[in-house]
C-alpha cells in the first residue's frame, strides 16, 4: 500500500492521517476536506467561541506533518471501489490503495428547502453566523434539548439573552438518563432558561422566511431560532459505491468497511454497537481504523466510550451509556460534585476531579 486517501477534514480525518505516520507508514497520504478552513475542532463552537470568549483561530487542530497533502475545499462526490478512486468536485479522480472515510455529519434542519431564518450549529461558519445574529437579539428559541441544544442555551444565557428550549422529551434524558439529566436540567432552570416539553414535536412556521415555531398549536417566536435536532451522517457521496450504509457507513469493530477501506468518527456505525458521535470516539476509532488499514488489530482492550459536556456551570463526564440503565447503583455527592455508577457498565461525574481514564475503568469494573 503506497497511497492512502483520507476523506474528511476534522478530528477523525486528522487523527487517522497523523496516526498512519506514527505507525511508520511512509507512502503518500492525501486528505480531502470539503471545508475551506484548516482542520478545526467543533467542541468550543457551542461554548467559548459562540460566546466570543475564545477566537475562531483558537479552534485550529494541530497542523499535520508537511508530508501529508491537504486539499481544502475539495468535496468527494462518489467512490469507485473497483477502480479504487475517489471522485471529487474540483479535479481528477484521486486514486488510492487504502481509503479512510471520515466525513462526519452535518446538522439536521427542520425547515423546508427555500425557507431562511433557521440557524444550526455544526461548522465554524454556522457559529460565526449564529454569533452575529445573537449580537442583535434579545430572545432565543432553541429547538432540541440534547447536549448541543442545551450548550447553546447555556452560552446564550451567559450573553444575557432570554432563552427558551423546546423538545418533545424532557432535556438530555435520551443521552444522560433521568438522574443525570435532572442534575443538569436543574442547573439550567436556576440559570433562568425556560424549558418546554412538547410531546407532539414542533413545526417551523413560515413560507420564505421563518416566522416562528408551532408547539402543539401555540406559536412560539424569538429573535433567533436555532435548531439542534441531531446530525445526519455525511455519507451521501457513498451512495451507489456498494458499501453498506445504514445511518452511516457500517464498519466492524476495527473500523473495516471493505477491502482496503476503513471508516471512523461520526460517519461510522459499528456493527452491533452503533454510532457514537463524540470527540473521544472519533479519535480512538480513527487510530484503530488506521491500524486496521495497516493490517494491525489494536481494537482489543478498549475502555467504555466517553464524552463530556459543559453547561450552566456544570461539567459532566460520562463513561459508557447510562441512558438506558435507570437509577445508578452508586451515588456519592459532596460539596457540589457528584459521582454516579451503574453496574450495567457506566459511570459519570459532575464537577469532579476524577481523571477520565479512572472514570472509564470504573465504568467497566465488575
Ligand atoms: C458544536 C459542537 C460541540 C461539540 N461538543 C462536544 C463535546 O463537548 N464533547 C464531545 O465529546 N463531543 C462534542 N461534539 C462532537 C464532536 O465534535 C464530533 O463527534 C466530532 O467532530 C466528530 O469528528 P469527525 O471528524 O468524525 O466528523 P466531523 O467533525 O463532522 O468532520 C467531518 C469532516 O469531513 C468533511 N466532509 C464531509 N463530507 C465530505 C466530503 N464529501 N468530502 C470531503 N470532506 C467532507 C467535513 O467538511 C468535515 O471537515 C461537538 C460537536 C459540535 C458540532
Coordinates of C-alpha atoms and ligand atoms in Angstrom, one line a residue:
X1 CA 0.0 0.0 0.0
X2 CA 1.6 3.2 -1.2
X3 CA -1.2 5.7 -1.5
X4 CA -3.7 6.5 1.3
X5 CA -6.6 8.9 0.8
X6 CA -8.4 10.2 3.8
X7 CA -11.8 11.8 3.1
X8 CA -12.8 14.3 5.7
X9 CA -11.3 17.4 7.3
X10 CA -11.8 17.2 11.0
X11 CA -10.7 15.3 14.1
X12 CA -11.2 11.7 12.8
X13 CA -9.5 12.5 9.4
X14 CA -6.6 14.4 11.0
X15 CA -6.1 11.7 13.7
X16 CA -6.1 8.9 11.1
X17 CA -3.6 10.7 8.9
X18 CA -1.2 11.5 11.7
X19 CA -1.6 8.0 13.2
X20 CA -0.6 6.4 10.0
X21 CA 2.7 8.3 10.2
X22 CA 3.1 7.5 13.9
X23 CA 2.8 3.8 12.8
X24 CA 5.5 4.2 10.2
X25 CA 3.5 4.4 7.0
X26 CA 5.8 6.3 4.6
X27 CA 3.7 6.3 1.5
X28 CA 1.6 9.3 0.3
X29 CA -1.3 10.5 2.4
X30 CA -3.8 12.8 0.8
X31 CA -6.5 14.4 2.9
X32 CA -9.6 15.7 1.1
X33 CA -11.7 18.2 3.0
X34 CA -14.9 19.8 1.8
X35 CA -14.3 22.8 4.2
X36 CA -12.1 25.7 3.2
X37 CA -10.7 26.3 6.7
X38 CA -7.7 24.4 8.0
X39 CA -9.0 21.5 10.1
X40 CA -10.5 22.7 13.4
X41 CA -12.3 21.3 16.4
X42 CA -16.1 21.7 16.8
X43 CA -16.2 21.3 20.6
X44 CA -15.8 25.0 21.5
X45 CA -18.2 26.2 18.8
X46 CA -21.2 25.9 21.2
X47 CA -19.3 27.2 24.1
X48 CA -16.4 29.7 24.2
X49 CA -16.3 30.5 20.5
X50 CA -20.0 31.2 20.4
X51 CA -19.8 33.4 23.4
X52 CA -16.8 35.3 21.9
X53 CA -14.6 34.3 24.8
X54 CA -12.3 32.3 22.5
X55 CA -11.3 33.3 19.0
X56 CA -12.2 31.5 15.8
X57 CA -8.4 30.8 15.3
X58 CA -8.2 29.0 18.6
X59 CA -10.2 26.1 17.2
X60 CA -7.4 25.1 14.8
X61 CA -6.3 21.5 15.2
X62 CA -2.5 20.9 15.5
X63 CA -1.2 21.1 11.9
X64 CA -0.4 17.8 10.1
X65 CA 3.1 16.9 9.1
X66 CA 4.2 18.6 5.8
X67 CA 4.3 15.2 4.1
X68 CA 0.5 15.0 4.2
X69 CA -1.1 16.6 1.2
X70 CA -4.1 18.6 2.4
X71 CA -6.6 19.6 -0.2
X72 CA -9.1 22.0 1.3
X73 CA -12.3 22.9 -0.4
X74 CA -12.4 19.5 -2.1
X75 CA -15.5 17.5 -1.8
X76 CA -15.7 13.8 -2.5
X77 CA -18.7 13.2 -4.7
X78 CA -18.6 9.5 -5.3
X79 CA -16.5 6.4 -4.8
X80 CA -15.4 3.8 -7.3
X81 CA -14.3 0.8 -5.3
X82 CA -13.4 -1.3 -8.4
X83 CA -11.0 1.3 -9.9
X84 CA -10.1 2.5 -6.3
X85 CA -10.7 6.1 -7.0
X86 CA -12.5 8.9 -5.1
X87 CA -14.3 11.3 -7.5
X88 CA -14.1 14.9 -6.4
X89 CA -15.9 18.1 -7.3
X90 CA -12.8 20.1 -8.4
X91 CA -10.5 17.9 -10.4
X92 CA -9.4 14.5 -11.5
X93 CA -10.4 11.3 -9.6
X94 CA -8.0 10.6 -6.7
X95 CA -6.6 7.1 -6.8
X96 CA -6.0 5.1 -3.6
X97 CA -4.5 1.9 -2.3
X98 CA -6.1 2.5 1.1
X99 CA -9.1 4.7 2.0
X100 CA -10.2 6.3 5.3
X101 CA -13.8 7.5 5.3
X102 CA -14.1 10.3 8.0
X103 CA -16.7 12.6 6.6
X104 CA -18.5 13.0 9.9
X105 CA -22.0 14.5 9.9
X106 CA -23.9 17.6 9.0
X107 CA -26.6 19.4 11.0
X108 CA -30.2 18.2 10.6
X109 CA -32.6 21.0 9.6
X110 CA -36.3 21.3 10.2
X111 CA -37.1 24.0 7.7
X112 CA -38.0 23.0 4.1
X113 CA -35.7 24.0 1.3
X114 CA -36.1 27.7 0.4
X115 CA -37.1 28.9 3.9
X116 CA -34.5 31.2 5.5
X117 CA -34.1 32.0 9.2
X118 CA -33.4 28.7 10.9
X119 CA -29.9 28.6 12.4
X120 CA -28.0 25.4 13.1
X121 CA -24.5 24.8 14.6
X122 CA -22.1 22.3 13.1
X123 CA -19.4 24.3 11.4
X124 CA -17.3 27.3 12.2
X125 CA -19.3 29.2 9.5
X126 CA -22.5 28.3 11.4
X127 CA -21.0 29.5 14.6
X128 CA -19.9 32.9 13.1
X129 CA -23.4 33.4 11.6
X130 CA -25.2 32.5 14.8
X131 CA -22.9 34.6 17.0
X132 CA -23.5 37.6 14.7
X133 CA -27.3 37.1 15.0
X134 CA -27.0 36.9 18.8
X135 CA -25.4 40.3 18.9
X136 CA -28.7 41.8 17.7
X137 CA -31.0 39.5 19.6
X138 CA -32.9 39.7 22.9
X139 CA -34.7 36.4 22.7
X140 CA -33.6 33.0 21.5
X141 CA -35.5 29.8 20.9
X142 CA -33.5 26.6 20.8
X143 CA -35.3 23.6 19.3
X144 CA -33.8 20.4 20.7
X145 CA -32.8 19.8 24.3
X146 CA -29.9 17.4 23.7
X147 CA -26.3 18.1 24.6
X148 CA -25.8 20.6 21.8
X149 CA -29.1 22.5 22.3
X150 CA -28.5 22.8 26.0
X151 CA -25.0 24.0 25.5
X152 CA -26.2 26.7 23.1
X153 CA -28.9 27.7 25.6
X154 CA -26.2 27.9 28.3
X155 CA -24.0 30.1 26.2
X156 CA -26.9 32.4 25.3
X157 CA -27.7 32.8 28.9
X158 CA -24.1 33.9 29.6
X159 CA -24.7 36.5 26.9
X160 CA -27.7 37.8 28.8
X161 CA -30.3 36.6 26.3
X162 CA -33.8 35.3 27.2
X163 CA -33.7 31.6 26.3
X164 CA -36.5 29.1 25.7
X165 CA -35.6 25.4 24.9
X166 CA -38.3 23.2 23.4
X167 CA -38.2 19.5 22.8
X168 CA -40.6 16.6 22.6
X169 CA -38.9 15.0 25.6
X170 CA -37.5 16.4 28.8
X171 CA -34.0 17.8 28.4
X172 CA -31.0 15.4 28.0
X173 CA -32.9 12.3 29.0
X174 CA -32.0 10.3 25.8
X175 CA -28.3 10.8 26.3
X176 CA -27.8 11.1 30.1
X177 CA -30.7 9.1 31.5
X178 CA -33.2 10.6 34.0
X179 CA -30.9 11.1 37.1
X180 CA -28.0 12.8 35.5
X181 CA -30.3 14.8 33.1
X182 CA -32.2 16.2 36.1
X183 CA -28.9 17.5 37.6
X184 CA -28.2 19.5 34.5
X185 CA -31.8 20.5 33.9
X186 CA -32.0 21.8 37.4
X187 CA -28.9 24.0 36.8
X188 CA -30.5 25.2 33.5
X189 CA -33.6 26.3 35.4
X190 CA -31.6 28.1 38.0
X191 CA -29.8 29.9 35.2
X192 CA -33.2 31.2 34.0
X193 CA -33.8 29.0 30.9
X194 CA -37.4 28.4 30.1
X195 CA -37.9 24.7 29.3
X196 CA -40.8 23.5 27.2
X197 CA -41.7 19.9 26.6
X198 CA -44.0 19.4 23.6
X199 CA -44.7 15.7 23.2
X200 CA -46.2 16.1 19.7
X201 CA -43.0 17.8 18.5
X202 CA -42.7 21.2 16.8
X203 CA -43.0 22.5 13.3
X204 CA -41.3 25.6 11.8
X205 CA -43.8 28.1 10.5
X206 CA -43.3 30.4 7.6
X207 CA -43.0 30.4 3.8
X208 CA -39.8 32.0 2.5
X209 CA -38.8 33.3 6.0
X210 CA -39.2 31.5 9.3
X211 CA -41.9 33.2 11.4
X212 CA -41.9 31.0 14.5
X213 CA -42.3 27.5 15.8
X214 CA -45.6 25.8 16.2
X215 CA -45.6 23.9 19.5
X216 CA -48.8 21.9 19.7
X217 CA -50.9 24.8 18.3
X218 CA -49.1 27.6 20.1
X219 CA -46.9 29.9 18.0
X220 CA -43.5 30.5 19.7
X221 CA -41.4 33.3 18.4
X222 CA -38.0 34.7 19.1
X223 CA -35.4 37.0 17.6
X224 CA -33.2 33.9 16.8
X225 CA -34.4 30.3 16.3
X226 CA -31.7 27.7 16.4
X227 CA -32.3 24.0 15.7
X228 CA -30.1 21.4 17.5
X229 CA -32.0 18.3 16.4
X230 CA -29.2 16.0 15.7
X231 CA -26.9 15.4 12.8
X232 CA -27.1 13.4 9.6
X233 CA -24.0 11.2 8.8
X234 CA -22.3 12.7 5.7
X235 CA -22.2 9.6 3.6
X236 CA -24.4 10.6 0.6
X237 CA -21.3 10.5 -1.5
X238 CA -21.0 6.8 -0.9
X239 CA -24.5 6.0 -2.4
X240 CA -24.0 3.6 -5.2
X241 CA -20.5 2.6 -4.1
X242 CA -21.6 -0.8 -2.9
X243 CA -20.5 -0.1 0.7
X244 CA -23.0 -0.9 3.4
X245 CA -24.8 2.2 4.6
X246 CA -27.2 2.3 7.5
X247 CA -27.4 5.7 9.1
X248 CA -23.7 5.9 8.5
X249 CA -21.1 3.7 6.9
X250 CA -21.1 0.3 8.6
X251 CA -17.8 -1.0 10.0
X252 CA -16.7 -3.9 12.1
X253 CA -15.1 -3.3 15.5
X254 CA -11.8 -2.4 13.8
X255 CA -13.3 0.2 11.5
X256 CA -13.1 -2.0 8.5
X257 CA -15.7 -1.4 5.8
X258 CA -14.4 -3.4 2.8
X259 CA -11.1 -4.4 1.4
X260 CA -8.6 -1.5 1.7
X261 CA -11.4 0.7 3.2
X262 CA -11.9 1.8 6.8
X263 CA -14.1 4.5 8.4
X264 CA -14.1 6.4 11.7
X265 CA -15.8 9.1 13.6
X266 CA -19.3 10.5 13.2
X267 CA -19.7 8.9 9.7
X268 CA -19.2 5.4 11.1
X269 CA -21.7 3.0 12.6
X270 CA -20.0 0.0 14.2
X271 CA -22.0 -3.2 13.6
X272 CA -23.5 -4.3 16.8
X273 CA -22.7 -1.2 18.8
X274 CA -24.0 1.7 16.7
X275 CA -22.8 5.2 16.2
X276 CA -21.2 7.3 18.9
X277 CA -20.9 10.9 17.7
X278 CA -18.5 12.2 20.3
X279 CA -15.0 13.6 20.2
X280 CA -13.1 10.8 22.0
X281 CA -14.7 8.2 20.0
X282 CA -13.7 9.9 16.8
X283 CA -10.0 10.0 18.0
X284 CA -10.0 6.4 19.2
X285 CA -11.8 4.9 16.2
X286 CA -9.5 6.8 13.8
X287 CA -6.4 5.2 15.4
X288 CA -7.9 1.7 15.4
X289 CA -9.1 2.1 11.8
X290 CA -5.7 3.4 10.6
X291 CA -4.1 0.4 12.3
X292 CA -6.5 -1.9 10.6
X293 CA -5.6 -0.4 7.2
X294 CA -2.0 -1.3 8.0
X295 CA -3.1 -4.8 8.9
X296 CA -2.8 -4.5 12.7
X297 CA -5.5 -5.3 15.2
X298 CA -5.5 -2.8 18.1
X299 CA -9.2 -2.9 18.9
X300 CA -8.8 -5.4 21.8
X301 CA -8.6 -3.8 25.2
X302 CA -10.8 -0.8 24.6
X303 CA -12.4 1.1 27.5
X304 CA -16.1 2.1 27.6
X305 CA -17.0 5.1 25.3
X306 CA -16.5 8.6 26.8
X307 CA -18.0 12.0 26.3
X308 CA -18.3 15.2 28.2
X309 CA -20.4 18.4 28.2
X310 CA -20.0 21.8 29.9
X311 CA -23.1 23.9 30.5
X312 CA -24.7 26.1 33.2
X313 CA -21.6 25.9 35.3
X314 CA -21.8 22.1 35.3
X315 CA -19.1 19.8 33.9
X316 CA -20.4 16.3 33.2
X317 CA -18.2 13.5 32.2
X318 CA -19.7 10.2 31.1
X319 CA -18.2 6.8 30.5
X320 CA -20.4 4.1 28.9
X321 CA -24.1 4.8 28.2
X322 CA -26.1 5.4 31.3
X323 CA -29.3 6.5 29.4
X324 CA -30.9 3.0 29.3
X325 CA -29.7 1.9 32.7
X326 CA -32.2 3.6 35.0
X327 CA -31.2 4.6 38.6
X328 CA -27.5 4.4 39.4
X329 CA -26.4 1.7 41.8
X330 CA -23.9 4.1 43.5
X331 CA -24.3 7.8 44.0
X332 CA -21.9 9.9 46.0
X333 CA -22.4 13.7 46.4
X334 CA -20.1 16.1 48.2
X335 CA -19.6 19.9 48.0
X336 CA -21.2 20.4 44.6
X337 CA -19.6 17.4 43.0
X338 CA -21.1 14.0 42.2
X339 CA -20.0 10.5 41.3
X340 CA -22.5 8.1 39.8
X341 CA -22.1 4.4 38.9
X342 CA -24.3 2.0 37.1
X343 CA -23.4 -1.7 37.4
X344 CA -24.6 -2.1 33.8
X345 CA -21.3 -0.5 32.6
X346 CA -21.5 3.2 33.0
X347 CA -20.1 5.9 35.4
X348 CA -20.4 9.6 35.4
X349 CA -19.1 12.6 37.3
X350 CA -20.4 16.1 37.8
X351 CA -17.9 18.8 38.7
X352 CA -15.5 16.2 39.9
X353 CA -11.7 15.9 39.5
X354 CA -11.6 12.1 38.8
X355 CA -9.3 11.6 35.8
X356 CA -11.1 10.4 32.7
X357 CA -9.2 7.1 32.5
X358 CA -10.1 6.2 36.0
X359 CA -13.8 7.0 35.3
X360 CA -13.7 4.7 32.3
X361 CA -12.1 2.0 34.3
X362 CA -14.7 2.4 37.0
X363 CA -17.5 2.1 34.4
X364 CA -16.1 -1.2 33.2
X365 CA -15.3 -2.6 36.6
X366 CA -17.3 -5.7 37.7
Ligands
LIG1 C1 -20.9 22.5 18.3 C2 -20.4 21.1 18.7 C3 -19.9 20.9 20.0 C4 -19.5 19.6 20.4 N1 -19.0 19.4 21.7 C5 -18.6 18.2 22.1 C6 -18.2 18.0 23.4 O1 -18.2 18.9 24.3 N2 -17.8 16.7 23.8 C7 -17.8 15.7 22.9 O2 -17.4 14.6 23.3 N3 -18.2 15.9 21.6 C8 -18.6 17.1 21.2 N4 -19.0 17.3 19.9 C9 -19.0 16.2 18.9 C10 -17.6 16.1 18.2 O3 -17.2 17.4 17.8 C11 -17.8 15.2 17.0 O4 -18.0 13.9 17.5 C12 -16.6 15.2 16.1 O5 -16.4 16.4 15.5 C13 -16.6 14.1 15.0 O6 -15.5 14.2 14.2 P1 -15.5 13.7 12.7 O7 -14.1 14.0 12.2 O8 -15.9 12.3 12.7 O9 -16.6 14.5 12.0 P2 -16.8 16.0 11.7 O10 -16.3 16.8 12.8 O11 -18.3 16.1 11.3 O12 -15.9 16.3 10.4 C14 -16.2 15.8 9.2 C15 -15.3 16.5 8.1 O13 -15.5 15.9 6.9 C16 -15.7 16.9 5.9 N5 -16.6 16.3 4.8 C17 -17.9 15.9 4.9 N6 -18.3 15.4 3.7 C18 -17.2 15.5 2.9 C19 -17.0 15.1 1.5 N7 -18.0 14.5 0.8 N8 -15.8 15.3 1.0 C20 -14.8 15.8 1.8 N9 -14.9 16.2 3.0 C21 -16.1 16.0 3.6 C22 -16.5 18.0 6.7 O14 -16.4 19.2 6.0 C23 -15.7 18.0 8.0 O15 -14.5 18.7 7.8 C24 -19.5 18.5 19.5 C25 -20.0 18.7 18.2 C26 -20.4 20.0 17.8 C27 -21.0 20.2 16.4

